[in-house]
Coordinates of N, CA, C and O in Angstrom, one line a residue:
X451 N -107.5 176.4 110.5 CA -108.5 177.3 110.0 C -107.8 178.4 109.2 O -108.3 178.9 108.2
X452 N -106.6 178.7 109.9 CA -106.1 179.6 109.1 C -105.8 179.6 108.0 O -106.0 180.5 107.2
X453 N -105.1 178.1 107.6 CA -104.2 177.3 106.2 C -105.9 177.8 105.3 O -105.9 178.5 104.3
X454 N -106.8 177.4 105.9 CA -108.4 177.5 105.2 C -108.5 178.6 104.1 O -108.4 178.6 102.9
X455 N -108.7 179.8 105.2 CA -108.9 181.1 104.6 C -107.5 181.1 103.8 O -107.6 181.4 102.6
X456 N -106.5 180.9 104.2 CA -105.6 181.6 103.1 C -105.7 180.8 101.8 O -105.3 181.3 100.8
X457 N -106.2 179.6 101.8 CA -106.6 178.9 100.6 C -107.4 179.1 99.5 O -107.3 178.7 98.3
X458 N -108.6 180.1 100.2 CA -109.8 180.3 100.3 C -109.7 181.5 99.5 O -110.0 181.6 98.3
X459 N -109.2 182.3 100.2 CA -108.4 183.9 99.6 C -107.4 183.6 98.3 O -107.2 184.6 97.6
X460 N -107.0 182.9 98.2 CA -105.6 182.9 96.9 C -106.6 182.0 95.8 O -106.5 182.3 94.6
X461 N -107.3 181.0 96.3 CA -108.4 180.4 95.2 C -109.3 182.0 94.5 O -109.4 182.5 93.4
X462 N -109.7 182.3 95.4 CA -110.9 183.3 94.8 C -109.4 184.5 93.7 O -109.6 184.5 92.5
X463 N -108.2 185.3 94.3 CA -107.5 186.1 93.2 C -107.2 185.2 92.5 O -107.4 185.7 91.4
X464 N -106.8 183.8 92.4 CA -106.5 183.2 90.9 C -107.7 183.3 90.1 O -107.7 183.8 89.0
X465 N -109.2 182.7 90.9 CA -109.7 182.2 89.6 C -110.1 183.7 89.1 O -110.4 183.8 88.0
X466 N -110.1 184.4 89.7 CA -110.2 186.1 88.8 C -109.3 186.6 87.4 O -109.6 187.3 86.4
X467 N -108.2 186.1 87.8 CA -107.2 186.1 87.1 C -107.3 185.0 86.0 O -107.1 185.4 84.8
X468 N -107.6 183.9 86.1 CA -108.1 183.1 85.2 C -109.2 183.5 84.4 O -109.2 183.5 83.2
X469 N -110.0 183.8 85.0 CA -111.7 184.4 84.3 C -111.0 185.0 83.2 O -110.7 184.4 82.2
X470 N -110.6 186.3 83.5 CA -110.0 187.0 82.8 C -109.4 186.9 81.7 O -109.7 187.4 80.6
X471 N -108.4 186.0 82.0 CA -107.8 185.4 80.7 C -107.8 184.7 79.8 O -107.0 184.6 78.9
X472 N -109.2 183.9 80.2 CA -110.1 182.8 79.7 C -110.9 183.5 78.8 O -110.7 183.1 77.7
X473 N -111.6 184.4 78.8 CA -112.5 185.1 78.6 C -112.6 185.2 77.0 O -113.5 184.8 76.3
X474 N -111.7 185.6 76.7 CA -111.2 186.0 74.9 C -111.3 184.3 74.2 O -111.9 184.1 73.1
X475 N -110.7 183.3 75.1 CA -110.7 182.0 74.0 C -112.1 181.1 74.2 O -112.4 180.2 73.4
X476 N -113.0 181.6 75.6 CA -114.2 180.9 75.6 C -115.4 181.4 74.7 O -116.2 180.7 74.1
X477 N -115.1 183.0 74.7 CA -116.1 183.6 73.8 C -115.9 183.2 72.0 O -116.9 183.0 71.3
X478 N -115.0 183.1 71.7 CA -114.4 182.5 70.4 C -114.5 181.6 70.1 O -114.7 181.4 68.9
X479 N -114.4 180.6 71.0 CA -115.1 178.6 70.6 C -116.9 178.7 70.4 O -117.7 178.3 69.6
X480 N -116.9 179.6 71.8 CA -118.5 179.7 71.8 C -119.1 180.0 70.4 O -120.0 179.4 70.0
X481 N -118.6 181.2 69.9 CA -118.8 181.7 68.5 C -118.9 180.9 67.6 O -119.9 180.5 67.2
X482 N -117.7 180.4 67.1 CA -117.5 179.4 66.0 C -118.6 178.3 65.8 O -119.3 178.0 64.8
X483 N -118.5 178.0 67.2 CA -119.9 176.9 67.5 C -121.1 176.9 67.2 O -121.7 175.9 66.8
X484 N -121.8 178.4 67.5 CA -122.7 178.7 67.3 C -122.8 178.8 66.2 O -123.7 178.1 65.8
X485 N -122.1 179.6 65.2 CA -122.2 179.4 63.7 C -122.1 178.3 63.1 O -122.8 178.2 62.1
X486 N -121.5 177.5 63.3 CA -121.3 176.3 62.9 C -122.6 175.3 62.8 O -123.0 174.6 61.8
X487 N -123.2 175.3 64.4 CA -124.2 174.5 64.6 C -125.4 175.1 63.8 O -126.3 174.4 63.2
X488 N -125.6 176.9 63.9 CA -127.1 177.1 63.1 C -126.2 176.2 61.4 O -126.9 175.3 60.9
X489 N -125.4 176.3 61.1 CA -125.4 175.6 59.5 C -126.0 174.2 59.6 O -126.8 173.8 58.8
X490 N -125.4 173.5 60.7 CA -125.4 172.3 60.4 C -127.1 172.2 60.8 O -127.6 171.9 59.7
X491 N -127.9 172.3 61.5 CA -129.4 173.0 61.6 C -129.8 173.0 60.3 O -130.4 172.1 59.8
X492 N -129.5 174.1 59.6 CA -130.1 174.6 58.6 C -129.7 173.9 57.3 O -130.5 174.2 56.4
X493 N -128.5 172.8 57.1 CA -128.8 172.1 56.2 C -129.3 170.7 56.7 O -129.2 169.8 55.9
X494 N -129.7 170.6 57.7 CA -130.2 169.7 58.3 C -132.0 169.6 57.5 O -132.6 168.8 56.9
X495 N -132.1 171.1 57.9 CA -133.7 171.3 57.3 C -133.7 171.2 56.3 O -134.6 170.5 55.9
X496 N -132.9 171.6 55.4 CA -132.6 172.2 54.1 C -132.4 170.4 52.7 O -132.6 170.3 51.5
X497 N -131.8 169.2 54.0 CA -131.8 168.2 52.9 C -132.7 167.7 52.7 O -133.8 167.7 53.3
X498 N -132.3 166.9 51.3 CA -133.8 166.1 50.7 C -133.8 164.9 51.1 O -134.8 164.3 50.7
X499 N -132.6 164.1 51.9 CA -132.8 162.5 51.6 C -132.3 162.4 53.0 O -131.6 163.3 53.4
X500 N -132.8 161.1 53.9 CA -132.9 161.1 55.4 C -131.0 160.7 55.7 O -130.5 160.9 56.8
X501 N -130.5 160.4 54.8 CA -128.8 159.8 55.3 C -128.0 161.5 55.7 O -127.3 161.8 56.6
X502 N -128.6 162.6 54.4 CA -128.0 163.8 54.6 C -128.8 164.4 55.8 O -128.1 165.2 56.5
X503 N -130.0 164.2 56.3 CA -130.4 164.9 57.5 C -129.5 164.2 58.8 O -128.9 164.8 59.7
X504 N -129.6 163.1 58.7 CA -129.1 162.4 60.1 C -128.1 162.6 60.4 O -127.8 162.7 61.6
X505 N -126.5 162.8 59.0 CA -125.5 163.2 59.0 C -125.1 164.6 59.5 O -123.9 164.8 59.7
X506 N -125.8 165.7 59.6 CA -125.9 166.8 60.0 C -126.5 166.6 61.5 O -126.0 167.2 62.4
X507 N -127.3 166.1 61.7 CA -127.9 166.5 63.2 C -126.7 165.6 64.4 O -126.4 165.6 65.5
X508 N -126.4 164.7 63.2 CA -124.8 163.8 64.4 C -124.2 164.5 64.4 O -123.8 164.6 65.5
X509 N -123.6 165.8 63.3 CA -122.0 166.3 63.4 C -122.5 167.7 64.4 O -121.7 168.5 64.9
X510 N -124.1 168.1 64.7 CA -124.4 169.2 65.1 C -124.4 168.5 67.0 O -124.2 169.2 68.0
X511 N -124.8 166.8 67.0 CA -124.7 166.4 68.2 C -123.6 166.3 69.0 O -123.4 166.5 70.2
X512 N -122.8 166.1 68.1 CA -121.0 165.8 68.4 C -120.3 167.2 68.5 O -119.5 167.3 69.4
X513 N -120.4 167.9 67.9 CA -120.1 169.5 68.2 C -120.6 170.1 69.4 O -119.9 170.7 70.1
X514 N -121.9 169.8 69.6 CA -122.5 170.9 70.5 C -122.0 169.5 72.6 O -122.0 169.9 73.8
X515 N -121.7 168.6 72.1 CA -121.2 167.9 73.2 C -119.6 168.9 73.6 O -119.0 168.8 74.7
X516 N -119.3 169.6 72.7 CA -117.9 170.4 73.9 C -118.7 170.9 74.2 O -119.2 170.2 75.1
X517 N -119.2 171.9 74.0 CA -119.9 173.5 74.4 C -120.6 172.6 75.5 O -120.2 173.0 76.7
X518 N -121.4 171.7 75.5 CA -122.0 171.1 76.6 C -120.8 170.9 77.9 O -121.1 171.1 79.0
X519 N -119.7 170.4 77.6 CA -118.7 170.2 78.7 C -118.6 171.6 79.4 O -118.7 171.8 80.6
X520 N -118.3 172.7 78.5 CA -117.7 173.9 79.1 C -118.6 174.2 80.1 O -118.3 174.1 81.3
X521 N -119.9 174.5 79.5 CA -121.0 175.0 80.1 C -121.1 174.2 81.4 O -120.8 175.0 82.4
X522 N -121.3 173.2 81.6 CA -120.9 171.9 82.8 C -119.9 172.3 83.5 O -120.1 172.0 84.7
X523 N -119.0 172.8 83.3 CA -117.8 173.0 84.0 C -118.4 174.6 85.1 O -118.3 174.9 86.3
X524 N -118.8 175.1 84.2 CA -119.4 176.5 84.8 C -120.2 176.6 86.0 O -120.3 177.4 86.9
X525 N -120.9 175.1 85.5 CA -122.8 174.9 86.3 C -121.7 174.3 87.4 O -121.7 174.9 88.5
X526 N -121.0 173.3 87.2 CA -120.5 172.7 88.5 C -119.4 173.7 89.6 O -119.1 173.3 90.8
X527 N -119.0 174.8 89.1 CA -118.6 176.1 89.4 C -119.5 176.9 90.6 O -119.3 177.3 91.7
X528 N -120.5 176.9 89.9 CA -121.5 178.0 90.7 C -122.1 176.7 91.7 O -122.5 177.1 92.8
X529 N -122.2 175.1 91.5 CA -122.6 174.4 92.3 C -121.6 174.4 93.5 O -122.0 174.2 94.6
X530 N -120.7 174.5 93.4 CA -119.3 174.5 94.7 C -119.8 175.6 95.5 O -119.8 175.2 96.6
X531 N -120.1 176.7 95.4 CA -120.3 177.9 95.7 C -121.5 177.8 96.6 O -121.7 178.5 97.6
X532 N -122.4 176.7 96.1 CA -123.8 176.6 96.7 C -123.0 175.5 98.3 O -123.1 175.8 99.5
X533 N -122.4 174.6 97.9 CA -121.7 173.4 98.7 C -120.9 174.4 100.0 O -120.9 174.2 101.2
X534 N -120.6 175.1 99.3 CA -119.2 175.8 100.6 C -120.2 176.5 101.3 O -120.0 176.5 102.5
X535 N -121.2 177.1 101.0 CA -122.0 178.1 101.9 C -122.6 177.2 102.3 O -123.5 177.9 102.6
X536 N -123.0 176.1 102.7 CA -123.9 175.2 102.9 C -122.6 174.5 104.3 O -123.0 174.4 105.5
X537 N -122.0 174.4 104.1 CA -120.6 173.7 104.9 C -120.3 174.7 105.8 O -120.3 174.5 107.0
X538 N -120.2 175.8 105.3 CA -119.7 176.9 106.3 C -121.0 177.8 107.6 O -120.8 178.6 108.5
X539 N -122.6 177.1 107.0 CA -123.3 177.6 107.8 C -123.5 176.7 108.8 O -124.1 177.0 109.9
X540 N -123.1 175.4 108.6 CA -122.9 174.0 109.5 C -121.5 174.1 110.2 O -121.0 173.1 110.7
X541 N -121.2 174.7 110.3 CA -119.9 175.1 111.5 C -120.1 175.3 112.7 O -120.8 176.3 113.0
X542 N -119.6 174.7 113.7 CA -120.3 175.0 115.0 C -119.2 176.2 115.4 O -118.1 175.9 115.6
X543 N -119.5 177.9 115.5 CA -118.6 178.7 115.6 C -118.9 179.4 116.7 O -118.1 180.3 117.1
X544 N -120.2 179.1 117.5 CA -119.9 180.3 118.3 C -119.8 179.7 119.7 O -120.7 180.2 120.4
X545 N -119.1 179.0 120.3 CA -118.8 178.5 121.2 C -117.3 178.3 121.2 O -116.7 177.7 122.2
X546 N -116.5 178.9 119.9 CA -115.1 179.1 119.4 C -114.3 180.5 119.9 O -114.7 181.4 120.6
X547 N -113.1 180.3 119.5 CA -112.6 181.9 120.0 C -112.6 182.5 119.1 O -112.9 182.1 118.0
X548 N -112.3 184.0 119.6 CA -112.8 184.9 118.4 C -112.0 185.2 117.2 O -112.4 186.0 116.3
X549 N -110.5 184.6 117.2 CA -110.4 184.9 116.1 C -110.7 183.8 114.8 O -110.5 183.9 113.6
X550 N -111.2 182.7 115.5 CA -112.1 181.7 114.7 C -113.4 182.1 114.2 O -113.7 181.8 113.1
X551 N -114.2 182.9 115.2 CA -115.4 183.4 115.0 C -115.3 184.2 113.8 O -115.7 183.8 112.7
X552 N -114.4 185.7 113.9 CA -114.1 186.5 112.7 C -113.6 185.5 111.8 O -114.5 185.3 111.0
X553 N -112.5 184.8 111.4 CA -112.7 183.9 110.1 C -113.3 183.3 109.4 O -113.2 183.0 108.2
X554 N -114.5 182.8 110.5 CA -115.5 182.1 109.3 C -116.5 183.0 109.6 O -117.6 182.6 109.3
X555 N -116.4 184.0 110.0 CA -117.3 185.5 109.5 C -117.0 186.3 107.9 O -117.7 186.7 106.9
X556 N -115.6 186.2 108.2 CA -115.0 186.5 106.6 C -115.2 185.7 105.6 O -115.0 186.1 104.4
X557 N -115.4 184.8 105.8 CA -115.5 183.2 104.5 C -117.0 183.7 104.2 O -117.3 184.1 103.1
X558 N -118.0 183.6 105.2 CA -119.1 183.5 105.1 C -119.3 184.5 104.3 O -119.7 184.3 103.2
X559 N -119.1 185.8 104.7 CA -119.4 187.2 103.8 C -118.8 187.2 102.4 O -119.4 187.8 101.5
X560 N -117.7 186.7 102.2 CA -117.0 186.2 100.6 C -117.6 185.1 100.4 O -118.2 185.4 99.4
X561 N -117.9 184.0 100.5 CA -119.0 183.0 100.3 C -120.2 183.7 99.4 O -120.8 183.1 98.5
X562 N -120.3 184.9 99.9 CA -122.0 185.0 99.7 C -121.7 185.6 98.1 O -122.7 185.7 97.4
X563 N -120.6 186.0 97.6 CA -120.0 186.3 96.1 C -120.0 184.9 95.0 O -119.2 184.0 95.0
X564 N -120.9 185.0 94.3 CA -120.9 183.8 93.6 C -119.6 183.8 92.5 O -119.0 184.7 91.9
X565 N -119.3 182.4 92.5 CA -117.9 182.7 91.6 C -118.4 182.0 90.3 O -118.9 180.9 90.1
X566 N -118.3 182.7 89.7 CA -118.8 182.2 88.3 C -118.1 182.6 87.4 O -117.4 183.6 87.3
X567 N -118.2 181.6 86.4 CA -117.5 182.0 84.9 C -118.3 183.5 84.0 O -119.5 183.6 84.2
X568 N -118.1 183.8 83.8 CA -118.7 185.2 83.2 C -117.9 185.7 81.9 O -117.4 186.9 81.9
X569 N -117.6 185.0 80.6 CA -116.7 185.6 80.2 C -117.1 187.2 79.2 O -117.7 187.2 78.1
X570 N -116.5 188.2 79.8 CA -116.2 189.9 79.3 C -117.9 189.5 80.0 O -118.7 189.2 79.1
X571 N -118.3 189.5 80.8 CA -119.4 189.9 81.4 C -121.2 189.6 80.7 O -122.3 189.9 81.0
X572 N -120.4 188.8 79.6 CA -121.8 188.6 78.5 C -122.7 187.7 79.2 O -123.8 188.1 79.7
X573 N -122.3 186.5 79.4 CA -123.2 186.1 80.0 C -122.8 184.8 81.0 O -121.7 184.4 80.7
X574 N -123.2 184.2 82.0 CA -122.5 183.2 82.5 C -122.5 181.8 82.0 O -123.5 181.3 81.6
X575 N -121.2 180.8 82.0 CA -121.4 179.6 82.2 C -121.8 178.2 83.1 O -121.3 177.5 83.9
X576 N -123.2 178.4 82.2 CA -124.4 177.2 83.1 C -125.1 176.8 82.0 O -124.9 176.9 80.8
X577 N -126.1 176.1 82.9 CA -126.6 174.8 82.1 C -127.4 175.9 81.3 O -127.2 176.1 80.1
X578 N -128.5 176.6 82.0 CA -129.5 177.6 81.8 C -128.9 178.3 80.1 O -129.6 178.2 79.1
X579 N -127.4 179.3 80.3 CA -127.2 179.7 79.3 C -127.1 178.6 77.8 O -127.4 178.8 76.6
X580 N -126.5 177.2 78.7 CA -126.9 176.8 77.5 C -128.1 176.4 76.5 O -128.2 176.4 75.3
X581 N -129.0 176.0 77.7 CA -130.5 176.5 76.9 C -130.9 177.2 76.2 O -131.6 177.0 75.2
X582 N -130.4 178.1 76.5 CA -131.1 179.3 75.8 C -129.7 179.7 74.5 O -130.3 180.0 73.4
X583 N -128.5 179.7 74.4 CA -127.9 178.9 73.2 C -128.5 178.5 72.5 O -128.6 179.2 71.4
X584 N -129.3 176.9 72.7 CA -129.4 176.2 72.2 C -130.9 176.6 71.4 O -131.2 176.5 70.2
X585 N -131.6 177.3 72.6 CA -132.9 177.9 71.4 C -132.6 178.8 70.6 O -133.3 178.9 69.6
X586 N -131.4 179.6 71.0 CA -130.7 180.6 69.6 C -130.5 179.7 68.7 O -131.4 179.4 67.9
X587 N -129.5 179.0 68.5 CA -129.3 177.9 67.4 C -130.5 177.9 66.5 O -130.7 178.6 65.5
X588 N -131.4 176.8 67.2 CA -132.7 176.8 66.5 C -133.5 177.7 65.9 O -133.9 177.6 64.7
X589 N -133.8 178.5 66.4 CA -134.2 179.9 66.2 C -133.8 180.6 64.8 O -134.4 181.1 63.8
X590 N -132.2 180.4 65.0 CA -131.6 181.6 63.4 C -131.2 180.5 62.6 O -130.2 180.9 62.0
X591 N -131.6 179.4 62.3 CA -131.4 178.4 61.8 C -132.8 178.3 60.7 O -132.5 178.3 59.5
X592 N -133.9 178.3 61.1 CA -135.1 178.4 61.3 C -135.8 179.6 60.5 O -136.8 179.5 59.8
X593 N -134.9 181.1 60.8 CA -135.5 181.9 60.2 C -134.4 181.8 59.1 O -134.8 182.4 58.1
X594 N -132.9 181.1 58.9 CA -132.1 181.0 57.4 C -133.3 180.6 56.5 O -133.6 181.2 55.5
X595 N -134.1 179.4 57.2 CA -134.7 177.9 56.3 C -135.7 178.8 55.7 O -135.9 178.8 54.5
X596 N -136.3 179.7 56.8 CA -137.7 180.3 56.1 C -137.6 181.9 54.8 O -138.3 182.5 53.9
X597 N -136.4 182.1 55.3 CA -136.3 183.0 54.3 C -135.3 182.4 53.2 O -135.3 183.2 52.2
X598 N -134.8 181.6 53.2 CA -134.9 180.8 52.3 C -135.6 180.8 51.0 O -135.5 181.1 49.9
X599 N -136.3 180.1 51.9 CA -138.0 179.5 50.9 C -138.5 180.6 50.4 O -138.7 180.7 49.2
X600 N -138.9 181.6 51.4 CA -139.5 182.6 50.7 C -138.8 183.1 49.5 O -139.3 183.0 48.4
X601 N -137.4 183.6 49.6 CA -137.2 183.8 48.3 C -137.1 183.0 47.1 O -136.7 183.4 46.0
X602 N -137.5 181.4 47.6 CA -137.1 180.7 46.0 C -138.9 180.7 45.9 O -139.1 180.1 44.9
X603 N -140.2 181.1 46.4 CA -141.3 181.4 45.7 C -141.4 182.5 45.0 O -141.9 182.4 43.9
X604 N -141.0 183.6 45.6 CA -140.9 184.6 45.0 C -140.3 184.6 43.7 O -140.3 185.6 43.0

């Protein structure tokens, strides 16, 4: 139990330390991405002949499949977190000695800290944020196409 906790304890300061230093190159892909994908959107809307629309929504499908891994990697992140507390309340502990008892009293109360990707605290990596990404995408994509237009009537 003990090898446990100290596992448990050096997992949780690394991945802090990782977060951290992740943070700068996750927010940066994510960016690029996002820019990338409202273009490929917006000349998606923007072509006249079906070979140029389908060629844009493949290179916007095939792009947006990393950002889908990352995001995945995050969601299955916060799903471990759901797994361990789930494991650790199925412990038969109190019929144990006590310094078994206090250990998986301590797991349990650090358990209850979700570990999550967060990078610089913007927002976290999950499926959810990717959603809503994904309706940003569409969204400023959408208002390029329409202001667009408006100015070639005017």
């Amino acid at each position: 139990m003990r090898l446990i906790a100290l596992c448990h304890q050096k997992f949780c300061r690394n991945f802090r330390v990782f977060s951290d230093n992740a943070s700068s190159m996750v927010i940066t892909i994510i960016f690029m991405i996002v820019v990338e994908s409202c273009f490929h959107v917006y000349r998606a809307l923007q072509a006249n002949n079906i070979k140029e629309t389908v060629n844009y929504i493949m290179l916007f499908l095939l792009i947006n499949m990393t950002v889908l891994y990352i995001f995945n990697n995050g969601q299955r992140l916060l799903n471990q977190n759901d797994i361990l507390r789930k494991h650790l309340s199925e412990l038969p502990w109190t019929d144990k000695p006590r310094w078994f008892r206090q250990t998986v009293h301590i797991m349990m109360t650090r358990a209850n800290i979700d570990i999550q990707l967060k990078p610089y605290g913007i927002f976290v990596l999950n499926l959810m944020s990717f959603k809503e990404m994904m309706k940003f995408i569409g969204s400023s994509a959408n208002v390029l196409y329409t202001v667009k237009h408006s100015n070639k009537s005017l």
